Coordinates of C-alpha atoms and ligand atoms in Angstrom, one line a residue:
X1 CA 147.3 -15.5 31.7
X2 CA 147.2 -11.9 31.6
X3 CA 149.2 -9.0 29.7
X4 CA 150.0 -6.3 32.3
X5 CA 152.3 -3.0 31.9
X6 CA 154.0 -2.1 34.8
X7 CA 154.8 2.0 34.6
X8 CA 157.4 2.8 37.1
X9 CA 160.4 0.3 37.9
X10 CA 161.2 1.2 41.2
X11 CA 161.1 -0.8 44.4
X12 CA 157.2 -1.1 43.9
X13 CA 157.2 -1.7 40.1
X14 CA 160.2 -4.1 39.8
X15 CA 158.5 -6.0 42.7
X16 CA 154.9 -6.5 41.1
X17 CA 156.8 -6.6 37.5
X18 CA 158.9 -9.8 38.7
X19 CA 156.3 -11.7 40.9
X20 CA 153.2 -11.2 38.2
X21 CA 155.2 -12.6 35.4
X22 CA 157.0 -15.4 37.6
X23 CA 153.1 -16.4 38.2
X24 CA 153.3 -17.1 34.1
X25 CA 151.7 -13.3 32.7
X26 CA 153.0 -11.3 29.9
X27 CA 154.7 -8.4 32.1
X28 CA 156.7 -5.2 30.5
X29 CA 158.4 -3.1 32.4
X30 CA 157.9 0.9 31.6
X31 CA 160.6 3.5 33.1
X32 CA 161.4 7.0 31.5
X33 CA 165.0 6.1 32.4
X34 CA 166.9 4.7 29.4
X35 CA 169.9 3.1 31.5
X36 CA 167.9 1.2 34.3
X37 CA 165.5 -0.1 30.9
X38 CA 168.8 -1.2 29.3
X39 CA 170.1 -3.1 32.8
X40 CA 166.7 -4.6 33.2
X41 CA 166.7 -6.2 30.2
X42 CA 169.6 -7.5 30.2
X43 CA 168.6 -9.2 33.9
X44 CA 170.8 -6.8 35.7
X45 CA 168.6 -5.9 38.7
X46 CA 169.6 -1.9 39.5
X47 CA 168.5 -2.0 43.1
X48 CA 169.1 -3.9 46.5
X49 CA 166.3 -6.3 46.9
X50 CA 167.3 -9.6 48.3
X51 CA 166.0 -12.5 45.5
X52 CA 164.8 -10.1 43.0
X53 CA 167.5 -10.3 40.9
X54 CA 167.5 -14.4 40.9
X55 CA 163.3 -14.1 40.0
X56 CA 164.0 -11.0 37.7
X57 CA 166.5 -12.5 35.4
X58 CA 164.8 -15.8 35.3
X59 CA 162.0 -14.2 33.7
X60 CA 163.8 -12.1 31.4
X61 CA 165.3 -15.6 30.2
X62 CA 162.0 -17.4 29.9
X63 CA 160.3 -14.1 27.6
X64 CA 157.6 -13.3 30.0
X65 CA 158.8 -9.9 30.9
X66 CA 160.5 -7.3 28.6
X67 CA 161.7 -3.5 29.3
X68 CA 160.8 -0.4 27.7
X69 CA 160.9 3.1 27.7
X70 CA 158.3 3.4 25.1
X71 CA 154.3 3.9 26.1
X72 CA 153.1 2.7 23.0
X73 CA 154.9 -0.5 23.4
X74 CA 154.0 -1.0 26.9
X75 CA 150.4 -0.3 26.6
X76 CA 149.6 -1.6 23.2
X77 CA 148.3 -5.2 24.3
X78 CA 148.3 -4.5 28.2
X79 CA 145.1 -5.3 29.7
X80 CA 146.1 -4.0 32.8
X81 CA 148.4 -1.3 33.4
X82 CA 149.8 -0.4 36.9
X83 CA 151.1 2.9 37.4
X84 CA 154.3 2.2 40.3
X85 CA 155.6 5.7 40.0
X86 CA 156.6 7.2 43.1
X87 CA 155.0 10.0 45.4
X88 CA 157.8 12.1 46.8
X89 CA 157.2 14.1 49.6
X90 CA 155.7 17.6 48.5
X91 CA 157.1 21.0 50.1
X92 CA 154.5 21.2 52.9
X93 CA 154.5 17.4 53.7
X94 CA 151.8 16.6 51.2
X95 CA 152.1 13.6 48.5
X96 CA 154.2 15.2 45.4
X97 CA 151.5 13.9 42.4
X98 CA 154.0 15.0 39.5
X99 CA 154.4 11.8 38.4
X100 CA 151.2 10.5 38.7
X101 CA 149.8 12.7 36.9
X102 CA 152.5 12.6 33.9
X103 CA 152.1 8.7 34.0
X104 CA 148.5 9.4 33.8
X105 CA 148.3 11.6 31.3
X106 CA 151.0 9.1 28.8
X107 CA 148.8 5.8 29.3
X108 CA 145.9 8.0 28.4
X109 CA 147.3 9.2 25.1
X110 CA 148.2 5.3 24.1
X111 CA 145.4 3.0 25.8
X112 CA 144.2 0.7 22.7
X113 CA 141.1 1.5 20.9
X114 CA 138.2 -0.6 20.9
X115 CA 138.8 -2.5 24.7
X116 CA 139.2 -1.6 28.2
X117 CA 142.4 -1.4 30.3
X118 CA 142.0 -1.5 33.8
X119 CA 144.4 1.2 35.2
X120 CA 145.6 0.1 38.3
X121 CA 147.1 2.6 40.8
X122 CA 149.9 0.7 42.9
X123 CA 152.0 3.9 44.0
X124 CA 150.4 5.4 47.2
X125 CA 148.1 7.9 46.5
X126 CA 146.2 10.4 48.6
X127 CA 142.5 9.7 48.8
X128 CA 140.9 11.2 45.7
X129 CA 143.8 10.3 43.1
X130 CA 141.7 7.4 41.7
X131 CA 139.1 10.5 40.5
X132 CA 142.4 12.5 39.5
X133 CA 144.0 9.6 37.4
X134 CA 140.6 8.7 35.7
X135 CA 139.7 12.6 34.9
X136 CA 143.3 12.7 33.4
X137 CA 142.7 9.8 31.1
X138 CA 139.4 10.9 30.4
X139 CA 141.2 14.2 28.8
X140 CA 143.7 11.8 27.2
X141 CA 142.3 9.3 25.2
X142 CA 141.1 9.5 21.7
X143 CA 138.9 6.9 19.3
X144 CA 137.4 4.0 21.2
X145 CA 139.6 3.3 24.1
X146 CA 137.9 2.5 27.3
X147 CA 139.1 2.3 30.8
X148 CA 138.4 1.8 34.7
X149 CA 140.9 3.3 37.3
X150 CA 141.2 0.9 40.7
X151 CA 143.0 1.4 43.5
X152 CA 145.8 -1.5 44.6
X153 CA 147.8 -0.3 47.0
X154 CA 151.1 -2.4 47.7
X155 CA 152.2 -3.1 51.5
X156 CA 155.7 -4.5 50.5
X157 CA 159.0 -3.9 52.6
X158 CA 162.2 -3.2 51.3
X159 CA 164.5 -6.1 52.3
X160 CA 161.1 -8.7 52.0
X161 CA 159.5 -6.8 49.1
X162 CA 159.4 -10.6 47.5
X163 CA 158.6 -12.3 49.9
X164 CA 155.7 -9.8 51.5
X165 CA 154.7 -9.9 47.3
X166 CA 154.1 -13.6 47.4
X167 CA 152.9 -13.5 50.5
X168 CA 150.4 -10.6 51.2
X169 CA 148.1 -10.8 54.7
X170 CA 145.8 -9.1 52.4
X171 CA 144.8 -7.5 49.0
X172 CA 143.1 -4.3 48.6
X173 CA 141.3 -3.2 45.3
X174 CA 139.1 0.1 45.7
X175 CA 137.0 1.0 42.3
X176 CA 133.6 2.3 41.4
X177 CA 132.9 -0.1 39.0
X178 CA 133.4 -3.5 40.7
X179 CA 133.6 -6.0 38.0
X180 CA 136.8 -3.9 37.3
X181 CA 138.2 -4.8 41.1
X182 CA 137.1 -8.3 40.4
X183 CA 139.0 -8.4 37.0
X184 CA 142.2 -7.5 39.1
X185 CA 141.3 -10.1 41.6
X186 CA 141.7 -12.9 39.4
X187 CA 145.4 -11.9 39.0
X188 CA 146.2 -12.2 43.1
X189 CA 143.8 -15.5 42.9
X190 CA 146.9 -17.4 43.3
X191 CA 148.3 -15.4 46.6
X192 CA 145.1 -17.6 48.2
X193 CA 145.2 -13.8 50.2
X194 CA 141.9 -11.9 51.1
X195 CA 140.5 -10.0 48.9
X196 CA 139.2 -6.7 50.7
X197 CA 137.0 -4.2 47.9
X198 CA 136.0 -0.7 48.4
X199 CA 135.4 2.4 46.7
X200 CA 138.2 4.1 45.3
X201 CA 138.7 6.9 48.4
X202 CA 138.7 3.9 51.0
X203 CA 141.3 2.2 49.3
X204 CA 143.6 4.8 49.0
X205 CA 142.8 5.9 53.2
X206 CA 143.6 2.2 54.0
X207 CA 147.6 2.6 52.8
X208 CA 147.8 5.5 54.6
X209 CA 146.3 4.1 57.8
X210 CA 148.3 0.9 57.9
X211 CA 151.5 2.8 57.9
X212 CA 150.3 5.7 59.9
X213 CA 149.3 3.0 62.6
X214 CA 152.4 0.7 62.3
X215 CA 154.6 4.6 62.8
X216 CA 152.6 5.1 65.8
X217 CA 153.4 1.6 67.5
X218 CA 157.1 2.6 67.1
X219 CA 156.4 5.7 68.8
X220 CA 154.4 4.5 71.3
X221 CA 156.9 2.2 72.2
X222 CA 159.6 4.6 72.0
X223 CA 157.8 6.5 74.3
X224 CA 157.7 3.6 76.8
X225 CA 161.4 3.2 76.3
X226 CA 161.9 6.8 77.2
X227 CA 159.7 6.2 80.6
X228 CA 161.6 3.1 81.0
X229 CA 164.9 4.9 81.3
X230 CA 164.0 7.1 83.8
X231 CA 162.2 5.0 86.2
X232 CA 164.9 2.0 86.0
X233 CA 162.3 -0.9 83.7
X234 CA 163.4 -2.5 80.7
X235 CA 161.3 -1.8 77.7
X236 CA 162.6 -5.2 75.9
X237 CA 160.5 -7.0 78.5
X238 CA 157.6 -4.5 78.5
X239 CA 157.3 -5.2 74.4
X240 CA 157.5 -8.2 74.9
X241 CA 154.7 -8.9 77.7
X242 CA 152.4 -6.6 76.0
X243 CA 153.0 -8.5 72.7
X244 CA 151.6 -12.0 74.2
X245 CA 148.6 -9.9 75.1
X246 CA 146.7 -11.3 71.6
X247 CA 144.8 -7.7 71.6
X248 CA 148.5 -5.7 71.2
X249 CA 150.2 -8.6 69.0
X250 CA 153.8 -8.6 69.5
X251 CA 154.8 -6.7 65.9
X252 CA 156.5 -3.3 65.1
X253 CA 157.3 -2.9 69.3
X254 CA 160.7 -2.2 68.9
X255 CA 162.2 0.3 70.7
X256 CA 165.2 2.2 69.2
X257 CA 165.8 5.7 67.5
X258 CA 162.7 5.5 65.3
X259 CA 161.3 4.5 61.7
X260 CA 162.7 6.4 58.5
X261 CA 162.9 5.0 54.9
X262 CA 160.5 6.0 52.2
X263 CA 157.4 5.6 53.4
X264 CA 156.5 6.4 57.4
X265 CA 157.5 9.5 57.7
X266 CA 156.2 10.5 54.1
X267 CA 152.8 9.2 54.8
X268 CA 152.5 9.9 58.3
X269 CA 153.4 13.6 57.3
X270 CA 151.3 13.2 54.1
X271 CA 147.9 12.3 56.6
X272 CA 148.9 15.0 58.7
X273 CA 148.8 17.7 56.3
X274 CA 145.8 16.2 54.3
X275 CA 144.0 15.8 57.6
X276 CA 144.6 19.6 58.6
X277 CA 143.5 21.0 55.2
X278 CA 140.6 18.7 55.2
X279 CA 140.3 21.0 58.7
X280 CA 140.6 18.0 61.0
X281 CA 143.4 18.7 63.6
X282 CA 145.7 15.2 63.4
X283 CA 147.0 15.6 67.0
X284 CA 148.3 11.9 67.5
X285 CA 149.8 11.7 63.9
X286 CA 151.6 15.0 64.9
X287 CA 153.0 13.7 68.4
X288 CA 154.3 10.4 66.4
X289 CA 156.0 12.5 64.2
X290 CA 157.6 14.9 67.1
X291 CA 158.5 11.9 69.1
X292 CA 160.1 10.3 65.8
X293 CA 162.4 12.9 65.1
X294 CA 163.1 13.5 69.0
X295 CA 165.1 9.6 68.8
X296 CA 167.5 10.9 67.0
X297 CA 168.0 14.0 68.9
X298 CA 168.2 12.2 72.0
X299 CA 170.7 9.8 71.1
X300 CA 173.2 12.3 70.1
X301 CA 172.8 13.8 73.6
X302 CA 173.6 10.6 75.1
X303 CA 176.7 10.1 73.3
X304 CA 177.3 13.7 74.1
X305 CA 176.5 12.9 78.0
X306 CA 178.7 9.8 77.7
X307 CA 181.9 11.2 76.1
X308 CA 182.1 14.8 78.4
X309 CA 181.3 16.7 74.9
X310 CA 181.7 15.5 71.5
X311 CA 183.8 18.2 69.7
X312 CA 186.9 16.5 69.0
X313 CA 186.0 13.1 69.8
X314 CA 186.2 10.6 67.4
X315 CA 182.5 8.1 66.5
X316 CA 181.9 4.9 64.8
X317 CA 178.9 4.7 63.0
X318 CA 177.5 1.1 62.5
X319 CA 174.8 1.3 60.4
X320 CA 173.7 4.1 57.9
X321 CA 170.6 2.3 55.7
X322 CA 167.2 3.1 57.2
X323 CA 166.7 -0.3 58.1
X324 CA 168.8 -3.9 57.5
X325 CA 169.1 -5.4 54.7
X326 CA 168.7 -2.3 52.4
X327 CA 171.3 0.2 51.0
X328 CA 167.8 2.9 51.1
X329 CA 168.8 5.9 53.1
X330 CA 165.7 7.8 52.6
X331 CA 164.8 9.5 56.0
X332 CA 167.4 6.9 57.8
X333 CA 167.9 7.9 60.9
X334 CA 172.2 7.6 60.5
X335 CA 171.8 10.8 58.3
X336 CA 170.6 13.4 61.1
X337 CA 172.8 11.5 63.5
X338 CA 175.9 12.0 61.4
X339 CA 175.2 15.6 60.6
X340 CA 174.4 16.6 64.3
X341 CA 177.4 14.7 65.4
X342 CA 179.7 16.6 62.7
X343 CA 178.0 19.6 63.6
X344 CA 179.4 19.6 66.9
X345 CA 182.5 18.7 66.0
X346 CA 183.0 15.0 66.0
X347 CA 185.0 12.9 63.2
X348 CA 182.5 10.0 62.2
X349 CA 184.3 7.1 60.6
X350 CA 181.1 5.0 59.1
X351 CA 180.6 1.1 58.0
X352 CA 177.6 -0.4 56.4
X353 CA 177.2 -3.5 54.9
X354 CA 175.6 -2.3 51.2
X355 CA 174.6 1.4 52.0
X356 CA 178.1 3.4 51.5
X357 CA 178.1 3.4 48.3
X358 CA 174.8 5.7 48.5
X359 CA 176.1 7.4 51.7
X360 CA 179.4 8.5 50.0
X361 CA 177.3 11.2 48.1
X362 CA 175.1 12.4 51.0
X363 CA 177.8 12.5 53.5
X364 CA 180.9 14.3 52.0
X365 CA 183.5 14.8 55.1
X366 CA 183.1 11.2 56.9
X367 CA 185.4 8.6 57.0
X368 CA 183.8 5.0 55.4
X369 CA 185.6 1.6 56.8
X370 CA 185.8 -1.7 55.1
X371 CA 184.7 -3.5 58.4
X372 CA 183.0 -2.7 61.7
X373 CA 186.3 -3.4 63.9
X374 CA 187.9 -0.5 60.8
X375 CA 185.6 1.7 61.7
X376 CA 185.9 1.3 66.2
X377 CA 190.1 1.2 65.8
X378 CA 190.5 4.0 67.8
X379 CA 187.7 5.6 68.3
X380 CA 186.1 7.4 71.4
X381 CA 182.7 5.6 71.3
X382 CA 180.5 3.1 69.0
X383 CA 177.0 4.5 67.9
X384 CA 174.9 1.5 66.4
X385 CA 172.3 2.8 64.3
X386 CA 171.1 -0.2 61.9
X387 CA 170.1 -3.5 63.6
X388 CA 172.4 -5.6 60.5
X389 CA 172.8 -9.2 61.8
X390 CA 176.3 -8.9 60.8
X391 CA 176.4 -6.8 64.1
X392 CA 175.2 -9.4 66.4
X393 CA 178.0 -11.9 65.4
X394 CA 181.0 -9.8 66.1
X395 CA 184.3 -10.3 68.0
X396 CA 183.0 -8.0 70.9
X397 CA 186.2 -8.5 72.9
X398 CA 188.7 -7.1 70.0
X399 CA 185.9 -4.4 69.5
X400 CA 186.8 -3.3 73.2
X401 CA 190.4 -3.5 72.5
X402 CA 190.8 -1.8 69.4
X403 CA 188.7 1.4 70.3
X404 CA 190.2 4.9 73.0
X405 CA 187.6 4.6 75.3
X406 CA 185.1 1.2 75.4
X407 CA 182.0 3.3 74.5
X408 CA 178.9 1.8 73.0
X409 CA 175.9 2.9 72.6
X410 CA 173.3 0.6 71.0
X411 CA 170.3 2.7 68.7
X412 CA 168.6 -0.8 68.1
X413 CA 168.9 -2.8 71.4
X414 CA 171.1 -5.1 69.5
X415 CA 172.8 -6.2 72.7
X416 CA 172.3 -7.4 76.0
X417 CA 173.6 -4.6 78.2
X418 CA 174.8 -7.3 81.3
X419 CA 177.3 -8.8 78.6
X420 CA 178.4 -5.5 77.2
X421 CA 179.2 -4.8 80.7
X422 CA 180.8 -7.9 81.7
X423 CA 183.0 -7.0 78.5
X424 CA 184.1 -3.8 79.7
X425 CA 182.0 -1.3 78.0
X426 CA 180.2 1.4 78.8
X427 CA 176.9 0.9 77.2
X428 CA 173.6 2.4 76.8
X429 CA 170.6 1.2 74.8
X430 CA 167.5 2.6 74.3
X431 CA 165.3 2.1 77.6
X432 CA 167.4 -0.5 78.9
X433 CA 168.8 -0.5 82.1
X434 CA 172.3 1.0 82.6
X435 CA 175.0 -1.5 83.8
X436 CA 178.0 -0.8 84.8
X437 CA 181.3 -1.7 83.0
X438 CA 182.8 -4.9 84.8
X439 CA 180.5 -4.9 88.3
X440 CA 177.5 -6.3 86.1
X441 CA 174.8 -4.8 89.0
X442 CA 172.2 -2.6 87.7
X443 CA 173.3 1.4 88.2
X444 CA 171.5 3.3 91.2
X445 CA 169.1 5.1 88.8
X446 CA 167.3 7.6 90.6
X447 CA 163.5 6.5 90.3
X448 CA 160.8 8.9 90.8
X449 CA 158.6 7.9 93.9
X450 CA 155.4 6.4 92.3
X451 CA 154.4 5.0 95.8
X452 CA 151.8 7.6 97.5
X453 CA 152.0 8.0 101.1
X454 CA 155.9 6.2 101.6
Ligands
LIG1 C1 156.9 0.1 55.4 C2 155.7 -0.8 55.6 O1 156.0 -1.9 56.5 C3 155.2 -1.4 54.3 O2 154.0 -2.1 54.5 C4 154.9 -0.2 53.3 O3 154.5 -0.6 52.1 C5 156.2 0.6 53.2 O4 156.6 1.1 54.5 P1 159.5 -0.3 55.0 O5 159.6 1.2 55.0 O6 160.2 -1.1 53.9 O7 158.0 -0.8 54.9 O8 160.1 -0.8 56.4 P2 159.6 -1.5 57.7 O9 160.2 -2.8 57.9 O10 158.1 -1.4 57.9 O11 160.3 -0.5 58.8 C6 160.1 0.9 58.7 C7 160.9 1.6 59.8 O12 160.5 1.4 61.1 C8 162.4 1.3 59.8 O13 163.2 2.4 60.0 C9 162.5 0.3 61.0 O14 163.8 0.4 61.6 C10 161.5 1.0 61.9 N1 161.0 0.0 62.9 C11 160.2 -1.0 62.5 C12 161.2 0.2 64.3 O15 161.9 1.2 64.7 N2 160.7 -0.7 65.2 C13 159.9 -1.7 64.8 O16 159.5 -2.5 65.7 C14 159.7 -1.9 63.5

């Protein structure tokens, strides 16, 4: 069994901390912040992950993982030590390396003489940091301490992150010396995953082209959905056709107001802006981006369209977290959406399941609700913005009766718009067709003539 430091005890860091020493290593935990250490240690998980807490304190309890803020005690037997820190967003869209670089620079000055530690970098990293993190250790260490830098990049999902741990589709190690990526091997051996090795700048591309790929899927399909609208088709059954096409696969073809959270729109804007310095000119990542941020423009038109104006009117907001099942607001879409909509003079009265307590701080001047039917009493229309299956299993009927005018309209394609109508509402999804309230017939929708020669 292996002795690993984990630097960083984030969403990444907590994630490979938990599952590394649930597989039986020696893990410690590193993070320059004194309170989360003290939480962590006591087997208080400080962040919304569902089942990390359960595997987190379990292994507290059993001695295989400890917290520290302390270098020297994290790194003293480490073999490996993985550096989880995160990579904000820099001013011009470029990764933010601050922390790399500091974490870098602090494993350096304590690696233990006279072996090797395998630095692994877990965070994602623009293409060339491997070089970076190893020339900064280089200028670090001192007596006899030897090291190899790889490359690891995690694929984990907020809301899965255990489960996508335990279960990866694959494992990427990029290094220049491979029996250093093989060494690291041996500690995902029991994932039975593949094992995919590169060098060190192939690695790092590969995180940034999964997630640049998966972004443009959503805008592709969002795309679709827009086409869909105007020409009367239903993008739930185009994704869905396309998806049985084996070539497509049916995955990330969900139409609705777009990806946020902390990664897609960072790296999709971090490949951009590497790709133009490097003086390529990344015109498909740009129109994912455009078309991502369009979504949320576009829905506040619609509930603008739908209402007769929005100043004055009064909006529900289900749904602020990026994405179910997390209380992360980082680039959710709810924040624009809530901003616009205030901007124009709307009253927003917002319920999420576990993100308010985040949201109260970001979104000074809103009203937060205990409950969805809370937040629709009275209220001019509903504007569904996170897809949480708490949503799907409401009282849709005293939803209607409670709100001013039976408004909804649906960011996610949570419901079926034939049974909204048939409930009285006036819905609208995102490229779905447009029924109206009680006569359940598709609306005359004024298709383009695609027929030459009629
Ligand atoms: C993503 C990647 O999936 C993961 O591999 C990487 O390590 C980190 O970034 P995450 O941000 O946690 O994970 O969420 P994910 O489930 O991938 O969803 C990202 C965004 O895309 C969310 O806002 C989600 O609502 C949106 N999305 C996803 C869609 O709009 N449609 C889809 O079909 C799928």
């Amino acid at each position: 069994m292996a002795k690993i430091a984990v630097v960083g005890c984030g969403y990444v860091g907590l994630g490979t901390a938990a599952v590394f020493a649930d597989l039986g290593n020696q893990v410690i935990g590193l993070d320059v912040d004194a309170t989360r250490v003290e939480r962590l240690q006591a087997g208080d998980c400080p962040i919304f992950e569902p089942g990390l807490e359960e595997i987190l304190l379990r292994n507290v309890q059993a001695g295989r993982l400890r917290f520290t803020t302390e270098y020297a005690e994290a790194l003293v037997e480490a073999e490996f030590a993985f550096i989880c820190v995160s990579t904000p967003m820099g001013p011009h869209g470029g990764a933010n390396m601050r922390y790399v670089r500091q974490a870098a620079r602090s494993i350096g000055q304590h690696l233990a003489p006279g072996r090797r530690t395998i630095v692994v970098n877990k965070s994602t990293m623009p293409p060339g940091s491997g070089d970076l993190v190893g020339a900064l250790l280089g200028e670090e260490i001192s007596q006899d301490a030897r090291y190899a830098v790889v490359a690891n990049p995690e694929f984990l999902r907020e809301g899965t992150a255990v489960q996508d741990m335990l279960h990866p589709d694959r494992v990427v190690l990029g290094a220049t010396d491979r029996t250093a990526a093989e060494a690291v091997a041996t500690l995902y051996q029991p994932f039975n995953a593949p094992i995919v090795i590169t060098n060190l700048r192939t690695a790092e591309m590969i995180k940034y082209a999964a997630n640049a790929f998966l972004a443009t899927r959503i805008s592709f399909i969002n795309e679709i959905a827009h086409i869909c609208e105007a020409l009367g088709a239903d993008v739930r059954q185009v994704s869905q056709a396309i998806g049985l096409d084996k070539r497509i696969g049916p995955h990330f073809l969900n139409a609705g107001i777009g990806f946020g959270g902390s990664c897609f729109p960072k790296d999709a804007q971090a490949l951009e802006y590497m790709a133009a310095v490097a003086d390529c000119y990344p015109q498909l990542l740009r129109a994912v981006l455009d078309i991502n941020r369009a979504g949320r423009r576009s829905f506040v038109s619609k509930l603008d369209r739908m209402l007769g104006g929005l100043d004055g009117r009064v909006i529900a907001v289900w749904g602020l977290a990026f994405k179910p099942n997390t209380d992360d607001l980082r680039e959710a879409p709810a924040l624009d959406i809530i901003r616009e909509l205030i901007s124009c003079g709307a009253q927003v009265k917002a319920y999420d399941p576990a993100a308010m307590p985040n949201a109260r701080e970001l979104l000074p001047g809103i009203g937060f609700c205990s409950d969805p039917y809370e937040a629709a009493a009275g209220a001019d229309a509903v504007a569904l913005i996170t897809e949480w299956n708490e949503f799907k299993g409401l009282d849709l009927g005293r939803v209607h009766s409670l709100m001013r005018r039976a408004v909804l309209v649906d960011g996610r394609n949570l419901y079926d718009p034939y049974e909204m109508a048939s409930l009285g509402f006036t819905y609208r999804g995102v490229g779905v067709p447009v029924v109206e309230a009680l006569e359940g017939e598709p609306e005359e929708v004024e298709v383009q003539q695609l027929v030459s020669g009629d």
